[in-house]
Structures are given as structure tokens and as C-alpha cells.
Short mmCIF file of C-alpha atoms in Angstrom, two decimals:
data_model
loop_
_atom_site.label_atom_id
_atom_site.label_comp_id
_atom_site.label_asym_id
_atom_site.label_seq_id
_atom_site.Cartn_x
_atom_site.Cartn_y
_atom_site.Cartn_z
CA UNK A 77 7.79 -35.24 -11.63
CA UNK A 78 5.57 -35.41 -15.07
CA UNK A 79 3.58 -32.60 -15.59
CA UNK A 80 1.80 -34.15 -18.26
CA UNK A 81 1.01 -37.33 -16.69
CA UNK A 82 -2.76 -37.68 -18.05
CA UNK A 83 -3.33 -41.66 -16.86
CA UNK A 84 -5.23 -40.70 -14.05
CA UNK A 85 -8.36 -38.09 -14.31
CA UNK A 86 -6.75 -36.27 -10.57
CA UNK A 87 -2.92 -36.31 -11.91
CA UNK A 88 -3.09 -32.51 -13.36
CA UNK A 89 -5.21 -31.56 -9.90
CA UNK A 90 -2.55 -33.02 -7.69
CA UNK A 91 -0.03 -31.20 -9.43
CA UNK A 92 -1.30 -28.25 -10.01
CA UNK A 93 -2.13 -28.50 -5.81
CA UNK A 94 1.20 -29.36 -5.19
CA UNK A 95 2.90 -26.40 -6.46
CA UNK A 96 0.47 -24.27 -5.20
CA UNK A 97 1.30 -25.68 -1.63
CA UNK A 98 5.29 -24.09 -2.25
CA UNK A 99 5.79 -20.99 -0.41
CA UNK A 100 6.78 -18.95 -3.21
CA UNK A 101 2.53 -19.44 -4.25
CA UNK A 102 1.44 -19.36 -0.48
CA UNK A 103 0.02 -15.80 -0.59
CA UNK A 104 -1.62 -16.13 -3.73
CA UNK A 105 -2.98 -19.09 -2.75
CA UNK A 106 -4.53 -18.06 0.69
CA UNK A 107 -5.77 -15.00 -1.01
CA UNK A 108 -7.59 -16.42 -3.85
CA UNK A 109 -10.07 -18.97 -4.85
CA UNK A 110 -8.89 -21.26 -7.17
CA UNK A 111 -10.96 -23.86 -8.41
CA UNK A 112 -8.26 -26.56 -9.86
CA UNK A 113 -9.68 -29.41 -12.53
CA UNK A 114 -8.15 -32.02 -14.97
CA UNK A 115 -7.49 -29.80 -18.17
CA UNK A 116 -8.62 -32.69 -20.66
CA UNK A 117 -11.71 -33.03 -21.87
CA UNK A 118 -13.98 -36.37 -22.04
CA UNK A 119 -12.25 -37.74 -24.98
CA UNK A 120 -8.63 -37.32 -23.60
CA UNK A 121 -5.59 -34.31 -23.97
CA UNK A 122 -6.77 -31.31 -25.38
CA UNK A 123 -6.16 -31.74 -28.99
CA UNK A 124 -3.70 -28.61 -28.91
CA UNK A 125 -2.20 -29.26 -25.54
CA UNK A 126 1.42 -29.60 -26.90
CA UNK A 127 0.92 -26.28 -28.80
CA UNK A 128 -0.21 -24.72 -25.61
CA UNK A 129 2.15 -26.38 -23.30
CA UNK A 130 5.36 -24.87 -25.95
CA UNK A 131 4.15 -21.59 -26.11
CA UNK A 132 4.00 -21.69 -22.05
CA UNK A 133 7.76 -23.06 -22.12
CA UNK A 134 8.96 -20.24 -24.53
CA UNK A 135 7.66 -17.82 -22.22
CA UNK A 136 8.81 -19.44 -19.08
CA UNK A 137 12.52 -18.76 -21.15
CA UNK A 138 12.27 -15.26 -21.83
CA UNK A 139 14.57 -14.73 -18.97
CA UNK A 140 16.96 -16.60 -19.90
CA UNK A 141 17.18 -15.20 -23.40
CA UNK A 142 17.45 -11.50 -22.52
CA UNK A 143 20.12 -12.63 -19.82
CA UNK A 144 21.95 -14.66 -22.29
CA UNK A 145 21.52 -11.65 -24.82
CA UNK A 146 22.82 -9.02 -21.98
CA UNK A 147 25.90 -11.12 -21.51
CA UNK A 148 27.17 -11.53 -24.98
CA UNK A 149 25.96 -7.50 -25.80
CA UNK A 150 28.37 -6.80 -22.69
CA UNK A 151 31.16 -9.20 -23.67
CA UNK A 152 30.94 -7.51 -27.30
CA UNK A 153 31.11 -10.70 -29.21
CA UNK A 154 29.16 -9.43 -32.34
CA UNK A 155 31.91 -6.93 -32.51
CA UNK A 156 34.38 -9.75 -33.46
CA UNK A 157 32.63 -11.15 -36.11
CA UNK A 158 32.53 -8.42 -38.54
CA UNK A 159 34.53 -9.85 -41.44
CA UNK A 160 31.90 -12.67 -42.35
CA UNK A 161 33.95 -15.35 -41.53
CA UNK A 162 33.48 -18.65 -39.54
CA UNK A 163 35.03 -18.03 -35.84
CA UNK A 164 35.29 -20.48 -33.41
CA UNK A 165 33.62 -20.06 -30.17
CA UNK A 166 36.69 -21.37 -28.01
CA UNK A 167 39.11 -18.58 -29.78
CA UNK A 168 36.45 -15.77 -28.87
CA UNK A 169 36.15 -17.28 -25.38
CA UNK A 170 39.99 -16.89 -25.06
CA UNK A 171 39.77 -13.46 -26.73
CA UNK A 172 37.57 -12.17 -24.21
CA UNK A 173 38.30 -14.09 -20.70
CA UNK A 174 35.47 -16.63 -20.65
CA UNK A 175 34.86 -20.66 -20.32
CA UNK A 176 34.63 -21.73 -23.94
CA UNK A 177 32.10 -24.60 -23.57
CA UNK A 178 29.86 -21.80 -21.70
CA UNK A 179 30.43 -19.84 -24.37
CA UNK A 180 29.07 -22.45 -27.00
CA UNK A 181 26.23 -23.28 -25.56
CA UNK A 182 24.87 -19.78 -25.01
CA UNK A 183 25.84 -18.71 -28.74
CA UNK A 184 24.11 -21.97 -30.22
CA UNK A 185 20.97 -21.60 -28.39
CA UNK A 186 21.06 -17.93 -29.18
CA UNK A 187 21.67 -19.24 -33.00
CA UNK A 188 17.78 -20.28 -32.72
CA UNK A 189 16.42 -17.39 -32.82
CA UNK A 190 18.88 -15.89 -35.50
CA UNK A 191 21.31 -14.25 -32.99
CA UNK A 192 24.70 -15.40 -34.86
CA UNK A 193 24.72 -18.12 -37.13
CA UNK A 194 25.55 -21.45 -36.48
CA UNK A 195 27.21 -23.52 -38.97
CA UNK A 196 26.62 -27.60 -38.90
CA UNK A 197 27.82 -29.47 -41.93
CA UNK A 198 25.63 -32.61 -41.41
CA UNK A 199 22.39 -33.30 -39.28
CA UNK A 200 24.90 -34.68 -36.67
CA UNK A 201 27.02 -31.51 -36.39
CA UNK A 202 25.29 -29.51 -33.58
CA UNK A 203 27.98 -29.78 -31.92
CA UNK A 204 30.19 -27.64 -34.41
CA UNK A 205 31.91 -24.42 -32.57
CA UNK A 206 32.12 -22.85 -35.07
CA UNK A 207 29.79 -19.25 -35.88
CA UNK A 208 29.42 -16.15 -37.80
CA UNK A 209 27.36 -13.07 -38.16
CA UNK A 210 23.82 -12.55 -38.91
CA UNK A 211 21.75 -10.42 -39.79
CA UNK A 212 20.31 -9.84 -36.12
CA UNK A 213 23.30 -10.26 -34.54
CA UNK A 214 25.22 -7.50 -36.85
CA UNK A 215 22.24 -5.04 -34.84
CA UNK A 216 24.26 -5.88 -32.38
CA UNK A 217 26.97 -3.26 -33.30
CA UNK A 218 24.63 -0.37 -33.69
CA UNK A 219 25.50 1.87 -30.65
CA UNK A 220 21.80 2.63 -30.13
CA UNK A 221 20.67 -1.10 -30.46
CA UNK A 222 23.20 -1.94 -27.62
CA UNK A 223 22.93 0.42 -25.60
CA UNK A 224 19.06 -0.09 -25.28
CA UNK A 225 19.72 -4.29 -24.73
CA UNK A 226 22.00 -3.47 -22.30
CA UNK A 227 19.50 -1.74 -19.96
CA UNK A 228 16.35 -3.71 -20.60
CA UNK A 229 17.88 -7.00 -20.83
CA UNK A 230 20.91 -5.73 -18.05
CA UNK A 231 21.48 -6.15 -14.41
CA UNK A 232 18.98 -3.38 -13.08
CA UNK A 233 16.10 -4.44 -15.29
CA UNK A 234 16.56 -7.77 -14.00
CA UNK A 235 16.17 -6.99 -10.36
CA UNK A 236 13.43 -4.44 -10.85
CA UNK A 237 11.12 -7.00 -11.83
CA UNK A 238 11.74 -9.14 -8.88
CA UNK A 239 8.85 -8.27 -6.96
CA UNK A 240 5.92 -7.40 -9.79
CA UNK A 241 3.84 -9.49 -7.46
CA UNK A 242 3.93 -6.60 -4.99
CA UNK A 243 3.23 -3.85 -7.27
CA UNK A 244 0.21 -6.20 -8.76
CA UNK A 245 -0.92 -6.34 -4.98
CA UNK A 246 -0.41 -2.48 -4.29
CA UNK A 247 -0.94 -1.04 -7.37
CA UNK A 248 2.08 0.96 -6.83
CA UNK A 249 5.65 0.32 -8.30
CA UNK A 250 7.44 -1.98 -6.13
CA UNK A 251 10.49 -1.01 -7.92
CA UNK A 252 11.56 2.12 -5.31
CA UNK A 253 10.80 0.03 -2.20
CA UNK A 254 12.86 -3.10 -3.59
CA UNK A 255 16.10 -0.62 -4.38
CA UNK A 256 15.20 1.64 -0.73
CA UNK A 257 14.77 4.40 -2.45
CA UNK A 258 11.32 6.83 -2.47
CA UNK A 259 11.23 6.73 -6.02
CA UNK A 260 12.28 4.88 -9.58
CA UNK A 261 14.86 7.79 -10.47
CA UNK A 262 15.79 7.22 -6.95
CA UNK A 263 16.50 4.10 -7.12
CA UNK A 264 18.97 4.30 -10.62
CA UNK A 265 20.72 7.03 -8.35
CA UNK A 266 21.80 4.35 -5.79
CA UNK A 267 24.33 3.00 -8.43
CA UNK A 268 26.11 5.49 -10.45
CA UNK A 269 26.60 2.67 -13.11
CA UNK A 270 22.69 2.36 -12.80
CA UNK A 271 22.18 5.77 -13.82
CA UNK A 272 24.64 5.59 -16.57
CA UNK A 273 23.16 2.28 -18.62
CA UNK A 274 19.50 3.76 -18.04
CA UNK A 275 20.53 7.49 -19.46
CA UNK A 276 22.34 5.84 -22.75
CA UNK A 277 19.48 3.24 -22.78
CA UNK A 278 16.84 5.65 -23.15
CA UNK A 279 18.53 7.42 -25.79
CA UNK A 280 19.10 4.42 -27.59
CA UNK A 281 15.08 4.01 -27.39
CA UNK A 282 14.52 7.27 -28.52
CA UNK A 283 17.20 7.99 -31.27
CA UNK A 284 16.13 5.56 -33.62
CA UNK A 285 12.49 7.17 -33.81
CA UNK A 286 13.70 10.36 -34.45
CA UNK A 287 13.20 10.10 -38.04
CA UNK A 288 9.45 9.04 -37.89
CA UNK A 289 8.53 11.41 -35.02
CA UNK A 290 10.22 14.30 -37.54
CA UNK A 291 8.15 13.13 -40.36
CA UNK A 292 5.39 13.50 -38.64
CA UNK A 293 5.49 16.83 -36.44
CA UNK A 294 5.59 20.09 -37.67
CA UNK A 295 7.67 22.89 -35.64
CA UNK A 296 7.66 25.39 -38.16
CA UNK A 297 5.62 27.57 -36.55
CA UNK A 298 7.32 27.63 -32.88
CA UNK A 299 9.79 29.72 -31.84
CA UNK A 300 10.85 28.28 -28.85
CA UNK A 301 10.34 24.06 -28.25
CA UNK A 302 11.04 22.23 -24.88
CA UNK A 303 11.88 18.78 -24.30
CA UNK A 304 10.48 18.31 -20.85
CA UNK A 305 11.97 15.03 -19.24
CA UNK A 306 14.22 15.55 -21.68
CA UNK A 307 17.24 13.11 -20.93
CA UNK A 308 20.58 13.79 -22.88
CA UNK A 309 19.31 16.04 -24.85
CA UNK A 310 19.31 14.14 -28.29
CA UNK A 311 15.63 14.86 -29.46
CA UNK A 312 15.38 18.77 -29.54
CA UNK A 313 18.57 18.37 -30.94
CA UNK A 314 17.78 16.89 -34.13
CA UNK A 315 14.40 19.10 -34.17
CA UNK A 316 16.61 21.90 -34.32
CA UNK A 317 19.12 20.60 -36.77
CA UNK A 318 15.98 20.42 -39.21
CA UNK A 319 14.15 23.37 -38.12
CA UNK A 320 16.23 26.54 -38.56
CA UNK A 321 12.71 28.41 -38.04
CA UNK A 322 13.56 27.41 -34.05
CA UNK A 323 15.32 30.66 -32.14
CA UNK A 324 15.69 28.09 -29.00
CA UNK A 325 15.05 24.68 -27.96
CA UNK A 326 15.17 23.52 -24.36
CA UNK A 327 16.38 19.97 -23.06
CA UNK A 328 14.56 20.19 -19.53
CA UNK A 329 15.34 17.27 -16.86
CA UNK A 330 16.28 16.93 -13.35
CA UNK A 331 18.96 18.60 -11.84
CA UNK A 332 21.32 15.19 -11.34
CA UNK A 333 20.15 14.63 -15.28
CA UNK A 334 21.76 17.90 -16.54
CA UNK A 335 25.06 17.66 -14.46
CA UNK A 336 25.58 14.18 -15.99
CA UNK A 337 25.18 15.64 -18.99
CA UNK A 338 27.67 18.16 -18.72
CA UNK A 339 30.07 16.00 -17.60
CA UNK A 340 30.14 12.97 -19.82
CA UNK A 341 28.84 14.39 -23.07
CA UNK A 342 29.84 17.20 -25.69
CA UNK A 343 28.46 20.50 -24.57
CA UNK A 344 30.73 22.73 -26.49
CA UNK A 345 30.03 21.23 -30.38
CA UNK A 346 26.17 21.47 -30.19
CA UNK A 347 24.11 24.09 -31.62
CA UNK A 348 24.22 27.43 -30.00
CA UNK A 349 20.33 27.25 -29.99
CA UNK A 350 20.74 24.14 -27.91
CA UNK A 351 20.40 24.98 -23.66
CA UNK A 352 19.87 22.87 -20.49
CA UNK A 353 17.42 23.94 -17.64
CA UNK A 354 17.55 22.17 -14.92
CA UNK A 355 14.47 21.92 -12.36
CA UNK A 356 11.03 19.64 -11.54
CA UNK A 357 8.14 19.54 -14.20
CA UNK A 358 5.95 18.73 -11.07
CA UNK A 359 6.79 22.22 -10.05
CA UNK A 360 7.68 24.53 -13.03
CA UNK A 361 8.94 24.22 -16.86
CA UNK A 362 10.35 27.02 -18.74
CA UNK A 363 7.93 29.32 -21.00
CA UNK A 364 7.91 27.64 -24.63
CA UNK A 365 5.57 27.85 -27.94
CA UNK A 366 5.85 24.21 -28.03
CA UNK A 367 6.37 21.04 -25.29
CA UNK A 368 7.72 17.64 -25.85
CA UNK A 369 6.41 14.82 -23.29
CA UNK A 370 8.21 11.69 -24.63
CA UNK A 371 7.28 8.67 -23.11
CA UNK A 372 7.09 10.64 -19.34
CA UNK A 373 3.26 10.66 -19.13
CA UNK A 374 2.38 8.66 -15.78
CA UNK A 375 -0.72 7.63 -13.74
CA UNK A 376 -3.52 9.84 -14.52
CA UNK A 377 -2.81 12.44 -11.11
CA UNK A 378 0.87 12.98 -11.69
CA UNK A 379 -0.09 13.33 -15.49
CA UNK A 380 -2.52 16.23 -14.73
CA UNK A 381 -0.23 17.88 -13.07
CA UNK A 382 2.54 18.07 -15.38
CA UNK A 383 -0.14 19.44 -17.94
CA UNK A 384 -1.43 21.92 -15.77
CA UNK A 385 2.37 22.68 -14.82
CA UNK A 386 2.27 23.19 -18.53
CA UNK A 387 -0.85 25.14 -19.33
CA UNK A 388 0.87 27.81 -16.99
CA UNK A 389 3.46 28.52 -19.37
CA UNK A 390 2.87 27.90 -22.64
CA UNK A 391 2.44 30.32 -25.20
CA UNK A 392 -0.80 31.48 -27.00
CA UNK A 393 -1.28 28.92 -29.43
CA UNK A 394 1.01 27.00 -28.33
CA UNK A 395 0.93 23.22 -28.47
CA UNK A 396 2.25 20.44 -26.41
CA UNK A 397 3.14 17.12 -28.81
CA UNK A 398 2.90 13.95 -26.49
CA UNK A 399 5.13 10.79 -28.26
CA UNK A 400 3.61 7.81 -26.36
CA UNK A 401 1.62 4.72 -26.33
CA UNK A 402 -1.60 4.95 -28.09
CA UNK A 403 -3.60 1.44 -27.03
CA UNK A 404 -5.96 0.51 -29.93
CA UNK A 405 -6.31 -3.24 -30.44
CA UNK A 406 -6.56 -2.42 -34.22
CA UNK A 407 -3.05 -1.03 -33.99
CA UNK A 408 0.28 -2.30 -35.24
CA UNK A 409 2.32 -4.42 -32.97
CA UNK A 410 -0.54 -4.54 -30.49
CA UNK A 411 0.61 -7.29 -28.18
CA UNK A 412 4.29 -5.75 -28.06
CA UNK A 413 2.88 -2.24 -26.81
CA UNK A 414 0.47 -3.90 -24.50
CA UNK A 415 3.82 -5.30 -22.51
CA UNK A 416 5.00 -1.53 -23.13
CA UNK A 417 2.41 -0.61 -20.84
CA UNK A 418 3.16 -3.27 -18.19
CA UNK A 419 6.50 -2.13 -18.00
CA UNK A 420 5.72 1.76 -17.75
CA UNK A 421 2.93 0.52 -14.88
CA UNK A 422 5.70 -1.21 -13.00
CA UNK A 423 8.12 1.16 -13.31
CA UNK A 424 7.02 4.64 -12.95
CA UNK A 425 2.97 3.76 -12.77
CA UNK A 426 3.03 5.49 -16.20
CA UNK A 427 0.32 4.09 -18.60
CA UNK A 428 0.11 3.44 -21.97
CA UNK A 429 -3.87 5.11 -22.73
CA UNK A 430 -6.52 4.54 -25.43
CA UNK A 431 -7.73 7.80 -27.57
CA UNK A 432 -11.01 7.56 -24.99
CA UNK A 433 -8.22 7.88 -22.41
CA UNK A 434 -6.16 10.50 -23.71
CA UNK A 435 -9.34 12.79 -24.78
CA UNK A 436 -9.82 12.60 -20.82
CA UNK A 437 -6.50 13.39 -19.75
CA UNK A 438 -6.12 15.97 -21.71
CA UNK A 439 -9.87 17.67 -20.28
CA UNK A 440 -9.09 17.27 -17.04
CA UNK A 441 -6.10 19.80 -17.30
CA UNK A 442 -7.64 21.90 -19.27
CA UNK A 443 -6.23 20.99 -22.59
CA UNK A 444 -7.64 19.61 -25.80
CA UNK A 445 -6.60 16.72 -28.19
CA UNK A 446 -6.02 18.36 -31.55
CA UNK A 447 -4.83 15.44 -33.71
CA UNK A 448 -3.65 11.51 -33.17
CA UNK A 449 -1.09 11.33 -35.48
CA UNK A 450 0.01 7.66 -36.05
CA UNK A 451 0.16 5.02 -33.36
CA UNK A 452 2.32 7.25 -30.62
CA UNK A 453 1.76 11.29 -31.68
CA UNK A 454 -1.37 13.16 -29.41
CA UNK A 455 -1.28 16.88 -30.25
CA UNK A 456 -2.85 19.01 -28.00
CA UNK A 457 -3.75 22.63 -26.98
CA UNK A 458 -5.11 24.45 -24.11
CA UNK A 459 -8.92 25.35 -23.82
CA UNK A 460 -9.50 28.65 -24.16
CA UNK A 461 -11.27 29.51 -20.78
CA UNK A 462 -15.08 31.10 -20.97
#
């Protein structure tokens, strides 16, 4: 079947008619009205129709891409190219257990976007086994870097956005129903393995930000700072490694969180400032000059209530410092946060929010924005009541 078949005025119509006859369109179909018509114009094919038509294709691949990325993160193959030199594909497919002319394929088309280089000698070489590093392949070696593909690209991810349809129906994430669990922690909790990638994943997210978000905070004047939703525990502890001022800073998560924690990571080399409290921020967070929401914020209800959770202990003066998604189309990288917020909405119906938004949030529990600082830094504090 041509998709492009333009000889007849009615051959885009029946197409377009026929696929929307499959089952896998049926509900869509009988729930919306579509008006279908031939998509070129009087003179003939849109003039940009190819253009259009390729960007549709590369989209259409993204799957395969971050699948094809997941599977050579997990079989480690950047790590065997460190030296610079050419390797051939067939003696890293031995190395590691895998068919060799699978292999090739997926490391040459993964050579198009700059993921490992391919080297051809002639125009009629792309054939040629033979590859080395690059510079977006050798990424591939950072811990944080891989740890991060290796959730969003990985096996869960995957799965989790099997049904978006339903949560575009519902407005609810689909994601706990799809698992049979009541919620999206719930469902990582099914699989222990799960749990594990998503934990390292999300401090592979936040680890390389740390820097920035430093640069552009200022905790000199708390005593005590909590992390709340805090995960393994690596952002308060680079606050306090630069912010001797601190007398104690809190990673705060679930209970399930905090016993992971304790027993696959280092609890006895950290700073003695450092503690864990485990509990709900739904229900109660520990008293604190200062609170850290990174990337937790979620629909607008659950939202207010972890504020007004908040507002019940915080300190005089004391400020909360939310590191999220700011939504401005004037921003950097608007299109790439704008998926951000997708993502969040599917998964947790968390929300990235304009500054309109946030302002609103923030009144409706009884707090105040301060400051934007950036593109993903909303200070606020509480209103003083009359």
C-alpha cells in the first residue's frame, strides 16, 4: 500500500479511512468527528509534503531509537571502545553474547545520529563493521548518563506508555492500572528490579544539575534544609558539602525509599549532618528552615496539600525552593520541557506550570512566590496570616 499515491483526488481519503477502520483506531474513531480530505491543494502535493512526511517518519522511530539505545547502554558496548581504536562489531558481538549482524545494524543506524562512529572508506562501504567512539557515545560511560537512559529508554518506561490513550481519555495516569497497582510508586514496587533502575535513574537526572541548582540557591541562612521526596539522598548531600552554615539536612522519602537506601548504598561515609526520615509528605514532613520539592510537584490538589503539609512546619522565615518545570514559550529548550510535562502528566499527573500557574499554586496554600530564578527555581514563603 502507497501512502503517497496522489493520482487520484480520493487516494489520501481512502487511506486515511482505511486505517481508521483497524481496531486499534476503532474507539477514536466512533468517538470523534473526523472530517478526512485529499491533503493537496489545487495545483498538486503540498510543496513541502516530503519535509512533512520525514519529520512524521522520524517521529514514528523514536521508539525504536531509545530501544536500540537501551540495549547497547545495557550490553555496555561504549565501555569497550575506550582506547579510540577501530573495533569490529562481530568481535564485540562475541565479547558480549550477541548475533553479530544484529549487532551491526543497530550500531550503524545508531552511527546516524552520532552514537559511535562508523567508519566507511568509500561511498560503497556502508557495509564496513567496523566502529569507534564518539563523542556522544563516550556519554555513554558517565554513570549518571547511563543510569538515566537506562530507565527512560528501559523496559518499564516502555510499557508505561502503552496505554497513554487511556490516561488521554481519563485524565488520570493509566500507568498504576496497566501495572495493577493503586499507584505509580506502586507499580515500580511490583518488580524489585523496577524500583532499582527508577531510584538510580532519578539520581542520574538529578546529579548532573546539582551544580546549577547550587549556583543559584542560597542556604546560608538555614539551619536545618529538607529534601522532601528526597530519593537517595544525593541533593542535600552536596548542599551540605558546600554549606557548612547547615547544622542538619534531611533526605525525606517513603518508608520502602529509605530501607533501600540503607541497604544498597553507603550510610556510614556520609556526613554526620546527613539523616533519613522516613514517612508520607501527604501526611507530615519534619520541621525545617528550608524545603526542597524537586521535580515532586503534581496535579494542582495533591500539590496543595503537600504545601499546606508544609506551611505546618516550617520555620519563621523559612522558605520552600521548588526545582521544576517553569513553562514559558520564550524559554530555553521549550519544546523538550513541553514533552517533560507530558511525561510528568502520564506518570504521576504532575504538571509542568507557567509563572501565572505557579503564583496560583502557591496562593491557594497559603504561600507566596518570592523569586523565579532561571527556567526551573520558584522560591517561596508562607503568607503571613491577618
Amino acid at each position: 500500500m502507497s501512502y503517497c499515491n496522489t493520482d487520484k483526488d480520493t487516494s489520501t481519503s481512502s487511506t486515511i479511512n482505511s486505517i481508521t477502520s483497524s481496531p486499534s483506531l476503532s474507539s477514536l474513531s466512533s468517538t470523534s468527528s473526523v472530517v478526512v480530505g485529499p491533503i493537496s491543494n489545487h495545483h498538486g502535493k503540498d510543496e513541502k509534503f516530503e519535509e512533512y512526511q520525514q519529520t512524521l517518519n522520524e517521529i514514528c522511530q523514536g521508539m525504536y531509537k531509545a530501544r536500540c539505545l537501551n540495549m547497547v547502554t545495557e550490553l555496555n558496548i561504549a565501555a569497550m571502545l575506550t582506547d579510540g581504536q577501530k573495533y569490529s562489531c562481530d568481535e564485540l558481538a562475541e565479547q558480549v553474547g550477541v548475533d553479530a549482524k544484529s549487532l551491526f545494524k543497530v550500531m550503524r543506524a545508531l552511527s546516524t545520529m552520532g552514537i559511535f562512529n562508523h567508519h566507511t572508506d568509500g561511498l560503497e562501504s556502508v557495509d564496513s563493521h567496523l566502529f569507534s567512539q564518539s563523542p556522544i557515545s563516550k556519554m555513554l560511560l558517565d554513570t549518571d548518563t547511563r543510569n538515566l537512559l537506562l530507565y527512560e529508554c528501559g523496559d518499564f518506561s516502555y510499557k508505561s506508555w502503552l496505554n497513554i490513550g487511556d490516561t488521554v481519555k481519563t485524565g488520570v495516569s493509566s500507568i498504576p492500572k496497566s501495572f495493577g497497582a493503586d499507584s505509580f510508586i506502586g507499580a515500580l514496587h511490583k518488580n524489585q528490579k523496577d524500583l532499582n533502575i527508577f531510584e538510580k535513574g532519578m539520581t542520574g537526572m538529578t546529579r548532573p544539575g546539582i551544580p546549577k541548582l547550587l549556583q543559584q540557591s542560597d542556604f546560608s541562612k538555614f539551619d536545618i534544609v529538607a529534601d522532601i521526596g528526597g530519593c537517595q539522598g544525593v541533593l542535600i548531600q552536596e548542599i551540605l558539602k558546600y554549606n557548612k552554615n547547615i547544622k542538619k539536612g534531611i533526605n525525606f522519602d517513603l518508608p520502602i525509599t529509605i530501607e533501600n537506601n540503607r541497604l544498597h548504598l553507603d550510610r556510614v561515609n556520609v556526613d554526620p549532618r546527613f539523616i533519613e526520615i522516613e514517612g508520607s509528605f501527604f501526611e507530615q514532613v519534619p520541621q525545617a528552615d528550608c524545603y526542597i520539592l524537586s521535580k515532586i510537584m503534581m496535579d494542582d490538589e495533591p500539590s496543595k496539600k503537600i504545601l499546606e503539609i508544609i506551611r505546618q512546619s516550617i520555620k519563621p522565615n523559612g522558605k520552600v525552593y521548588i526545582y521544576d518545570c517553569i513553562l514559558e514559550k520564550e524559554s530555553q529548550n521549550y519544546s523538550y520541557k513541553c514533552w517533560v510535562d507530558v511525561h510528568l502528566w502520564h506518570s504521576l499527573n504532575s504538571s509542568g506550570r507557567t509563572i501565572r500557574e505557579w503564583r496560583e499554586l502557591a496562593k491557594s496554600a497559603g504561600f507566596k512566590v518570592d523569586q523565579f530564578i532561571g527556567e526551573s527555581l520558584i522560591v517561596m514563603s508562607k503568607l503571613i496570616s491577618d
